[in-house]
Coordinates of C-alpha atoms (C1' of nucleotides) in Angstrom, one line a residue:
Chain J
M16 CA 0.0 0.0 0.0
H17 CA 1.1 3.6 -0.6
A18 CA 2.0 5.8 2.3
L19 CA -0.8 7.7 4.0
I20 CA -0.2 11.4 4.4
R21 CA -0.4 11.2 8.2
H22 CA 2.6 8.9 8.2
L23 CA 4.5 11.0 5.7
L24 CA 4.0 14.1 7.9
R25 CA 5.2 12.3 11.0
A26 CA 8.5 11.4 9.3
G27 CA 11.6 11.8 11.4
S28 CA 14.0 12.4 8.4
P29 CA 13.9 13.0 4.7
Q30 CA 12.7 10.1 2.6
G31 CA 13.3 9.3 -1.1
A32 CA 10.9 7.7 -3.5
V33 CA 7.6 7.9 -1.7
T34 CA 4.2 7.9 -3.3
A35 CA 1.2 9.9 -2.0
R36 CA -2.3 9.7 -3.3
G37 CA -5.2 12.0 -2.4
W38 CA -7.5 14.8 -3.4
V39 CA -6.4 18.3 -4.4
R40 CA -7.5 20.9 -2.0
T41 CA -5.9 23.8 -3.8
R42 CA -3.2 24.6 -6.4
R43 CA -1.0 27.8 -6.3
D44 CA 1.1 28.5 -9.4
A45 CA 4.4 30.2 -9.1
R46 CA 7.0 31.1 -11.8
G47 CA 8.5 27.8 -12.9
F48 CA 6.6 25.6 -10.5
S49 CA 3.3 24.9 -8.6
F50 CA 2.2 24.1 -5.1
L51 CA -0.5 21.5 -4.6
E52 CA -2.2 20.8 -1.3
L53 CA -3.0 17.1 -1.3
N54 CA -5.3 15.7 1.3
D55 CA -6.2 12.0 1.8
G56 CA -8.3 12.3 5.0
S57 CA -5.9 10.2 7.1
C58 CA -5.2 13.2 9.2
F59 CA -6.2 16.8 9.5
A60 CA -3.3 18.3 7.6
S61 CA -2.7 18.3 3.9
L62 CA 0.6 17.5 2.2
Q63 CA 2.2 20.4 0.3
V64 CA 3.6 19.1 -3.0
V65 CA 6.1 21.1 -5.1
V66 CA 5.9 20.4 -8.8
D67 CA 8.6 21.9 -11.0
E68 CA 8.0 22.8 -14.5
G69 CA 9.0 19.9 -16.7
T70 CA 8.4 17.3 -14.1
P71 CA 7.2 14.1 -15.8
G72 CA 3.4 14.3 -15.8
S73 CA 3.3 18.0 -15.1
E74 CA 1.3 18.6 -18.3
C75 CA -1.8 17.5 -16.2
L76 CA -1.3 20.4 -13.8
P77 CA -4.1 22.5 -15.4
D78 CA -6.5 19.6 -14.6
L79 CA -5.3 19.3 -11.0
T80 CA -8.0 21.6 -9.7
T81 CA -9.8 21.6 -6.4
G82 CA -11.4 18.2 -5.9
A83 CA -9.4 16.3 -8.5
S84 CA -7.6 13.1 -7.3
A85 CA -3.9 12.6 -8.0
E86 CA -0.9 10.4 -7.5
V87 CA 2.5 11.9 -6.7
E88 CA 5.9 10.3 -6.5
G89 CA 8.8 12.2 -5.1
E90 CA 11.1 13.0 -2.3
L91 CA 10.0 14.1 1.2
V92 CA 12.1 17.0 2.2
A93 CA 12.2 19.6 4.9
S94 CA 10.1 22.6 3.9
P95 CA 12.0 25.9 3.6
A96 CA 8.9 27.9 4.3
K97 CA 6.6 28.4 7.2
G98 CA 3.3 26.5 7.5
Q99 CA 4.6 22.9 7.3
S100 CA 7.7 21.0 8.3
W101 CA 7.7 18.6 5.4
E102 CA 6.9 18.9 1.8
L103 CA 6.9 16.5 -1.2
R104 CA 9.1 17.4 -4.1
A105 CA 7.5 15.7 -7.1
T106 CA 9.5 13.6 -9.5
R107 CA 6.4 12.3 -11.3
I108 CA 2.8 13.4 -11.1
A109 CA -0.4 11.9 -12.5
L110 CA -4.1 12.9 -12.6
I111 CA -6.3 10.0 -11.4
G112 CA -9.7 11.5 -11.4
H113 CA -10.9 14.8 -13.0
A114 CA -13.0 17.3 -11.1
G115 CA -14.6 20.1 -13.2
P116 CA -15.5 23.6 -12.3
D117 CA -18.8 22.4 -11.0
Y118 CA -17.2 20.6 -8.1
P119 CA -19.3 21.9 -5.2
L120 CA -16.7 22.1 -2.4
Q121 CA -14.6 25.3 -2.5
K122 CA -11.5 26.3 -0.6
K123 CA -13.5 28.6 1.6
G124 CA -15.8 27.4 4.3
H125 CA -19.3 26.2 3.6
S126 CA -22.4 26.4 5.8
L127 CA -23.3 23.1 7.6
E128 CA -26.7 23.3 5.9
F129 CA -25.2 23.3 2.4
L130 CA -22.8 20.5 3.3
R131 CA -25.7 18.3 4.4
E132 CA -27.1 18.7 0.8
I133 CA -23.9 17.2 -0.5
A134 CA -23.4 14.5 2.2
H135 CA -21.6 12.3 -0.4
L136 CA -18.9 14.9 -0.8
R137 CA -18.6 16.3 2.7
P138 CA -16.2 13.7 4.0
R139 CA -13.6 15.6 1.9
S140 CA -14.0 18.7 4.1
N141 CA -11.9 19.5 7.1
L142 CA -14.8 19.4 9.5
F143 CA -16.3 16.1 8.4
G144 CA -13.0 14.4 8.1
A145 CA -12.4 15.4 11.8
V146 CA -15.9 14.4 12.9
F147 CA -15.7 10.9 11.3
R148 CA -12.2 10.1 12.3
T149 CA -13.4 11.0 15.9
R150 CA -16.5 8.9 15.5
S151 CA -14.3 5.9 14.5
R152 CA -11.9 6.3 17.4
L153 CA -14.6 6.7 19.9
A154 CA -16.5 3.7 18.7
H155 CA -13.3 1.8 19.2
A156 CA -13.0 3.4 22.7
V157 CA -16.5 2.1 23.6
H158 CA -15.6 -1.4 22.7
R159 CA -12.3 -1.2 24.5
F160 CA -14.0 0.2 27.7
F161 CA -16.4 -2.8 27.9
Q162 CA -14.0 -5.5 26.7
E163 CA -11.4 -4.5 29.3
R164 CA -14.1 -5.0 31.9
D165 CA -15.1 -8.5 30.6
F166 CA -18.4 -7.4 29.0
V167 CA -19.5 -9.6 26.2
H168 CA -20.7 -7.8 23.0
V169 CA -24.1 -9.1 22.0
H170 CA -25.6 -8.4 18.6
T171 CA -29.3 -8.0 19.5
P172 CA -31.8 -8.2 16.7
I173 CA -32.7 -5.3 14.4
I174 CA -36.1 -6.7 13.6
T175 CA -38.4 -7.3 16.5
T176 CA -42.0 -8.4 17.1
S177 CA -42.1 -6.9 20.6
D178 CA -44.6 -4.1 20.2
C179 CA -45.2 -1.3 22.6
E180 CA -41.8 -1.4 24.2
G181 CA -42.7 2.1 25.3
A182 CA -39.7 3.8 23.8
G183 CA -41.5 5.5 20.9
E184 CA -43.1 5.0 17.6
M185 CA -41.8 2.0 15.6
F186 CA -41.2 1.4 11.9
R187 CA -43.2 -1.5 10.5
V188 CA -41.3 -4.2 8.7
T189 CA -43.5 -6.1 6.3
T190 CA -43.7 -8.0 3.0
L191 CA -47.5 -7.5 2.8
K192 CA -49.1 -5.4 0.1
G193 CA -52.3 -3.4 0.6
D194 CA -54.0 -3.3 4.0
L195 CA -51.3 -4.3 6.5
D196 CA -53.8 -5.0 9.3
A197 CA -56.2 -7.2 7.3
N198 CA -54.3 -10.4 8.0
P199 CA -51.1 -9.9 10.0
A200 CA -50.7 -13.7 10.3
A201 CA -49.9 -13.8 6.6
D202 CA -46.9 -11.5 7.1
F203 CA -43.4 -12.7 6.8
F204 CA -42.9 -13.4 10.5
G205 CA -46.5 -14.5 11.1
K206 CA -47.2 -11.4 13.1
P207 CA -46.5 -7.7 12.9
A208 CA -42.7 -6.9 13.0
Y209 CA -40.9 -3.7 13.6
L210 CA -37.4 -2.1 13.6
T211 CA -36.0 -2.2 17.1
V212 CA -36.3 0.8 19.4
S213 CA -34.0 -0.7 21.9
G214 CA -32.0 -3.9 22.5
Q215 CA -32.4 -3.8 26.2
L216 CA -34.9 -6.5 26.8
E217 CA -32.9 -9.0 24.6
A218 CA -29.7 -7.8 26.3
E219 CA -31.2 -8.7 29.7
T220 CA -31.6 -12.3 28.6
F221 CA -27.9 -12.5 27.8
A222 CA -26.9 -10.7 31.0
C223 CA -28.8 -13.4 32.9
G224 CA -26.4 -16.0 31.5
L225 CA -23.2 -14.2 30.5
S226 CA -23.2 -11.8 33.5
R227 CA -21.9 -8.7 31.8
V228 CA -23.0 -7.8 28.2
Y229 CA -23.4 -4.7 26.0
T230 CA -24.9 -3.9 22.7
F231 CA -23.7 -1.3 20.2
G232 CA -25.9 -1.1 17.2
P233 CA -28.5 0.8 15.1
T234 CA -31.8 1.8 16.7
F235 CA -34.9 3.2 15.0
R236 CA -37.6 5.7 16.1
A237 CA -40.5 6.7 13.8
E238 CA -41.3 9.8 15.8
D239 CA -42.1 12.9 13.7
S240 CA -39.5 14.9 15.7
N241 CA -37.6 17.6 13.9
T242 CA -34.8 18.8 16.1
S243 CA -31.1 19.1 16.1
R244 CA -30.9 16.2 18.6
H245 CA -33.2 13.5 17.0
A246 CA -32.7 11.1 14.1
A247 CA -34.9 8.3 13.0
E248 CA -31.9 6.0 12.8
F249 CA -29.1 6.3 15.4
W250 CA -26.6 4.1 17.3
M251 CA -27.1 3.1 20.8
I252 CA -24.9 1.5 23.5
E253 CA -26.7 -0.5 26.1
P254 CA -24.7 -2.4 28.8
E255 CA -26.5 -4.8 31.1
M256 CA -25.1 -6.4 34.3
A257 CA -26.3 -9.3 36.3
F258 CA -25.8 -9.2 40.1
C259 CA -25.8 -5.4 40.0
D260 CA -27.9 -2.8 41.7
L261 CA -28.5 0.9 41.0
A262 CA -25.4 2.0 42.8
G263 CA -23.2 -0.2 40.6
D264 CA -25.1 1.0 37.5
M265 CA -24.4 4.6 38.3
A266 CA -20.8 3.9 39.0
L267 CA -20.3 2.2 35.6
A268 CA -22.2 5.0 33.8
E269 CA -20.0 7.7 35.4
E270 CA -16.8 5.8 34.7
F271 CA -17.9 5.3 31.1
I272 CA -18.5 9.0 30.4
K273 CA -15.2 9.9 32.0
A274 CA -13.5 7.3 29.8
L275 CA -15.0 8.6 26.6
A276 CA -14.0 12.2 27.5
L277 CA -10.5 11.1 28.3
A278 CA -10.3 9.1 25.0
M279 CA -11.4 12.3 23.1
R280 CA -8.8 14.4 24.8
E281 CA -5.9 12.0 24.4
E282 CA -6.6 10.2 21.2
C283 CA -8.3 12.9 19.1
A284 CA -6.1 15.8 20.1
D285 CA -5.7 17.3 16.6
E286 CA -9.4 17.0 16.0
L287 CA -10.3 18.5 19.4
G288 CA -8.0 21.4 18.6
F289 CA -10.0 22.0 15.4
F290 CA -13.4 21.7 17.2
E291 CA -12.3 24.1 19.9
R292 CA -11.2 26.7 17.3
F293 CA -13.9 26.5 14.7
V294 CA -16.9 24.7 16.2
D295 CA -17.3 25.3 20.0
K296 CA -14.8 27.3 22.1
E297 CA -16.1 25.6 25.3
V298 CA -15.7 22.0 24.2
R299 CA -12.3 21.4 25.8
R300 CA -13.5 23.1 29.1
R301 CA -16.5 20.8 29.2
L302 CA -14.3 17.7 28.7
D303 CA -12.0 18.7 31.5
F304 CA -15.0 19.5 33.6
V305 CA -16.3 15.9 33.2
I306 CA -12.9 14.3 33.6
E307 CA -11.8 16.2 36.6
R308 CA -14.9 17.0 38.6
P309 CA -16.3 14.2 40.8
F310 CA -19.9 13.2 39.9
Q311 CA -22.5 14.4 42.3
R312 CA -25.4 12.0 43.1
V313 CA -28.8 13.4 44.2
P314 CA -32.2 11.7 44.6
Y315 CA -34.9 13.2 42.4
A316 CA -36.9 14.5 45.5
E317 CA -33.8 16.4 46.6
A318 CA -33.1 17.7 43.1
L319 CA -36.7 19.2 43.2
Q320 CA -36.0 20.9 46.5
I321 CA -32.8 22.4 45.1
L322 CA -34.7 23.7 42.1
L323 CA -37.6 25.0 44.1
G324 CA -35.1 26.7 46.5
S325 CA -33.0 28.2 43.7
G326 CA -35.1 31.3 43.4
R327 CA -34.9 30.9 39.7
E328 CA -37.8 31.5 37.3
F329 CA -38.0 28.5 35.0
A330 CA -40.1 28.5 31.8
Y331 CA -41.5 25.1 33.0
P332 CA -42.7 24.7 36.6
V333 CA -40.9 22.4 38.9
E334 CA -43.4 19.9 40.1
H335 CA -43.3 16.6 41.8
G336 CA -44.3 13.8 39.5
R337 CA -43.1 15.5 36.4
N338 CA -40.0 14.9 34.4
L339 CA -37.1 17.3 34.8
Q340 CA -37.0 19.7 31.8
S341 CA -33.8 20.4 30.0
E342 CA -33.5 23.8 31.7
H343 CA -33.8 22.1 35.1
E344 CA -31.1 19.6 34.3
R345 CA -28.8 22.2 33.1
Y346 CA -29.3 24.3 36.2
L347 CA -28.3 21.4 38.4
T348 CA -25.1 20.5 36.6
E349 CA -24.0 23.9 35.4
E350 CA -24.9 26.2 38.2
H351 CA -25.8 24.4 41.4
F352 CA -23.3 21.5 41.5
K353 CA -20.9 22.8 38.9
A354 CA -20.2 19.2 38.2
P355 CA -21.6 16.3 36.3
V356 CA -24.7 15.0 38.2
T357 CA -26.5 11.7 38.5
V358 CA -30.1 12.0 39.5
F359 CA -31.8 8.8 40.8
D360 CA -35.0 7.4 42.4
Y361 CA -37.5 8.9 40.0
P362 CA -41.3 8.7 40.6
R363 CA -42.7 5.4 39.5
A364 CA -45.5 7.0 37.5
I365 CA -43.2 8.6 34.9
K366 CA -41.0 5.6 34.2
P367 CA -41.5 2.3 32.3
F368 CA -42.6 -1.1 33.6
Y369 CA -39.2 -2.8 33.7
M370 CA -37.7 -0.4 36.3
R371 CA -37.3 -1.8 39.8
V372 CA -39.9 -0.5 42.4
N373 CA -38.2 0.9 45.5
D374 CA -39.4 -0.1 49.0
D375 CA -41.4 3.2 49.3
Q376 CA -43.6 1.9 46.4
E377 CA -43.5 5.4 45.1
T378 CA -40.2 5.6 43.3
V379 CA -38.2 3.4 41.0
A380 CA -34.4 2.6 40.9
A381 CA -33.9 4.8 37.8
M382 CA -31.0 7.2 37.1
D383 CA -30.1 9.9 34.6
V384 CA -26.5 11.2 34.1
L385 CA -26.4 15.0 33.4
V386 CA -23.5 16.9 31.9
P387 CA -23.1 20.6 31.2
G388 CA -24.1 22.0 27.9
I389 CA -26.3 19.0 26.9
G390 CA -28.2 17.7 29.9
E391 CA -29.1 14.1 30.0
V392 CA -26.6 11.8 28.2
I393 CA -27.4 8.5 29.9
G394 CA -30.6 7.0 31.2
G395 CA -30.7 3.7 33.1
S396 CA -32.1 1.7 35.9
Q397 CA -32.0 -1.4 38.0
R398 CA -34.5 -3.8 36.4
E399 CA -37.4 -5.4 38.3
E400 CA -36.3 -8.9 39.0
R401 CA -39.3 -10.0 41.2
L402 CA -41.9 -11.9 39.3
D403 CA -44.9 -10.7 41.1
Q404 CA -43.8 -7.1 41.1
L405 CA -43.0 -7.2 37.4
E406 CA -46.4 -8.6 36.6
Q407 CA -48.0 -6.0 38.7
N408 CA -46.0 -3.3 36.8
L409 CA -47.2 -4.6 33.5
A410 CA -50.8 -4.7 34.5
R411 CA -50.5 -1.2 35.9
Q412 CA -49.4 0.1 32.5
G413 CA -52.0 -1.8 30.6
L414 CA -49.6 -4.3 29.1
R415 CA -50.3 -8.0 28.7
P416 CA -47.7 -10.4 30.4
A417 CA -48.3 -12.9 27.5
D418 CA -46.7 -10.4 25.1
Y419 CA -43.6 -10.5 27.2
W420 CA -43.6 -14.1 28.1
W421 CA -39.9 -14.7 27.6
Y422 CA -39.0 -11.5 29.4
V423 CA -41.2 -12.6 32.3
D424 CA -39.6 -16.1 32.2
L425 CA -36.3 -14.6 33.2
R426 CA -37.9 -13.9 36.6
R427 CA -39.2 -17.5 37.0
F428 CA -35.9 -19.2 36.5
G429 CA -32.9 -18.2 38.6
S430 CA -33.8 -14.5 38.6
V431 CA -31.1 -12.1 39.7
P432 CA -30.8 -8.4 40.5
H433 CA -29.5 -6.7 37.3
A434 CA -29.1 -3.2 35.9
G435 CA -28.1 -1.4 32.8
F436 CA -28.3 1.9 30.9
G437 CA -28.6 3.3 27.4
L438 CA -26.6 6.0 25.7
G439 CA -27.1 7.5 22.3
F440 CA -23.8 7.4 20.5
E441 CA -24.5 10.5 18.4
R442 CA -25.5 12.5 21.5
V443 CA -22.2 11.7 23.1
L444 CA -20.3 12.7 19.9
M445 CA -22.2 16.0 20.0
F446 CA -21.0 16.5 23.6
L447 CA -17.4 15.5 22.9
T448 CA -17.0 17.5 19.6
G449 CA -19.2 20.5 20.2
V450 CA -21.0 19.9 16.9
G451 CA -24.5 21.2 17.5
N452 CA -26.6 19.1 15.1
I453 CA -27.0 15.4 15.2
R454 CA -27.2 15.3 11.3
D455 CA -23.5 16.4 11.3
V456 CA -22.1 13.5 13.5
I457 CA -23.8 10.7 11.5
P458 CA -22.7 9.8 8.0
F459 CA -26.1 10.0 6.3
A460 CA -28.8 11.3 8.6
R461 CA -32.3 9.8 8.4
T462 CA -34.9 12.4 9.6
P463 CA -38.6 12.9 8.8
G464 CA -38.9 13.5 5.0
S465 CA -35.2 13.0 4.4
A466 CA -33.2 9.8 3.4
E467 CA -31.6 10.9 0.2
F468 CA -28.3 9.1 0.4
Chain F
rU4 C1' -46.7 17.7 15.4
rC5 C1' -46.7 23.1 17.5
rC6 C1' -44.3 28.2 17.6
rA7 C1' -40.8 31.5 15.2
rG8 C1' -37.4 32.8 11.3
rA9 C1' -35.4 32.1 6.4
rG10 C1' -35.4 30.9 0.9
rU11 C1' -32.0 36.3 -4.5
rA12 C1' -25.7 34.0 -9.1
rG13 C1' -22.3 27.5 -8.0
rC14 C1' -21.3 29.3 -2.4
rU15 C1' -22.0 33.4 1.5
rC16 C1' -25.0 37.6 1.5
rA17 C1' -26.9 43.0 -0.1
rA18 C1' -30.9 45.6 -2.5
rU19 C1' -37.2 52.7 0.8
rG20 C1' -43.0 49.1 -3.8
rG21 C1' -39.6 52.2 -9.0
rU22 C1' -33.1 49.8 -14.1
rA23 C1' -31.3 42.9 -9.3
rG24 C1' -25.6 44.0 -6.8
rA25 C1' -20.9 42.6 -4.0
rG26 C1' -17.3 39.1 -2.2
rC27 C1' -15.7 34.2 -3.1
rA28 C1' -15.7 30.2 -6.9
rC29 C1' -14.9 29.6 -12.3
rG30 C1' -12.5 31.7 -17.3
rC31 C1' -8.5 34.9 -19.3
rG32 C1' -4.1 38.1 -18.3
rG33 C1' -0.2 39.6 -14.7
rC34 C1' 2.9 38.9 -10.3
rU35 C1' 4.9 35.9 -6.6
rG36 C1' 8.7 29.8 -2.2
rU37 C1' 3.2 30.2 -2.2
rU38 C1' -0.1 29.1 2.6
rA39 C1' -8.4 30.7 2.5
rA40 C1' -2.1 33.7 -2.0
rC41 C1' -2.3 38.6 -4.4
rC42 C1' -3.6 42.5 -8.6
rG43 C1' -6.6 43.3 -13.1
rU44 C1' -10.5 41.6 -16.1
rG45 C1' -14.6 38.6 -17.9
rC46 C1' -18.7 35.2 -17.2
rG47 C1' -22.6 34.4 -14.0
rG48 C1' -30.2 35.4 -12.3
rU49 C1' -37.5 32.0 -14.2
rU50 C1' -35.4 36.3 -6.7
rG51 C1' -38.4 28.4 -3.6
rU52 C1' -43.5 27.2 -6.3
rA53 C1' -48.6 28.8 -7.6
rG54 C1' -52.0 32.5 -7.3
rG55 C1' -53.4 37.7 -5.9
rU56 C1' -53.0 43.4 -4.9
rU57 C1' -50.7 47.5 -7.8
rC58 C1' -49.3 51.8 -13.2
rA59 C1' -45.1 49.0 -11.2
rA60 C1' -43.6 43.2 -6.6
rG61 C1' -37.1 40.4 -4.7
rU62 C1' -40.1 43.7 -1.5
rC63 C1' -47.2 43.7 0.2
rC64 C1' -51.3 39.5 0.7
rU65 C1' -52.9 34.0 0.4
rA66 C1' -51.6 28.8 -0.1
rC67 C1' -48.0 25.2 -0.6
rC68 C1' -42.8 23.3 -0.6
rU69 C1' -38.0 23.2 1.6
rC70 C1' -34.4 24.5 5.3
rU71 C1' -33.0 26.5 10.2
rG72 C1' -33.9 27.5 15.5
rG73 C1' -37.0 26.5 19.7
rA74 C1' -40.8 23.3 22.1
rG75 C1' -43.0 18.4 22.8
rC76 C1' -41.3 13.2 22.6
rC77 C1' -36.8 11.1 23.6
rA78 C1' -31.3 8.7 23.1

RNA sequence: UCCAGAGUAGCUCAAUGGUAGAGCACGCGGCUGUUAACCGUGCGGUUGUAGGUUCAAGUCCUACCUCUGGAGCCA
């Protein structure tokens, strides 16, 4: 394989006879020679190529316009000018792929909205190169975090027949034509099927056998929500631990967030510098905040007292039995505690059936991790492991135990306390990069009315 | 889905109801170990779509489409 530019730019000494391949960012012509900026996406920087008049292949120079692809052989030498320590002095140059004057990406910056319309070309821009290198490294960091702790990666199904999981509207998966509800038994799976909204219930079955598991895969919500934080298809990470209570769950969640922030700071340093300069000046400060400040834990009831006693006027009233609003969450983490915060023991009435009922019968062992700038990044709970209590919870929410027979079975055979949480990968990327729109941290966003690519 | 804002050249944006402009991109010429190069010059338009008001609409009115921000739902 030819050398990637990131390796060439890390050279410790001059090198003869190297080959670089990439896309032309810009060309500057001087008397008797030309400068080419060649970028291959392997790192943030481009390689400056110097092409003398008469170099073999230099007759293609007029075609080496912004966006064209090229191959350059030459010698890597120390650059005599400022701006780069190494440059490639070409001994042979060739055009690989032409890019005409209608190439949409220019040398100057583009708006994020415009780049979304050319999502097939935006990987060639500085910002999206940085975002997707970051996404790749952090995905790796996610796996490393769990693998180092003996978690087993489970590929939970994408297609599910579990309706009403309570996590939002679902996409129907069907091979039927016409009226889908006329005869569901004739459908491919013999009953209505959907794209998964969560792998949690399936992950619980594996935790109750392999002890510690996690999922990391695509998740689908058919909600007609049009915001900078929602996508119809996104990637979710859901660890699940047997023999674990809420305290253990919170500890893992806090450790996980810190580990990702640390990975961002240490393994994506170039990209972080770019995000800090051009995207969000506060991003590094937020990372340091999460890495260095100890997490604060506060029960929901106490959080309400803090909010009520704050003397602050909130747009939404603080009321027992209601979910905390984004503005409430941000007050707690940014102003009151000035630290990342884990709120736990939420009212039973606002949480789903699978969360474990506390002894007070009023609250459940649920927790949300809040960070500055974003609010909630993780939601999780200890699961209800007692058979009678789970059946009671299902009935209370109008669900039929028969529809959850295999989930209920876990409580009949060797049931154990267990707990887990869920975290949206794109939401975390937004927090770590400072990028403000979820459509810009996922390669090809699926949102209502939009699935072009 | 609700509320608000926006839609003018390839891109980013100007334009009191009265002759649609600039910068960048692109073409041509010049200059230069250049660095989002620079200087000159040229090209570039069904003003989102469809109606309406008016002597006259980019501008005012109505509907629709698309995008953005916020809300709800949530991850």
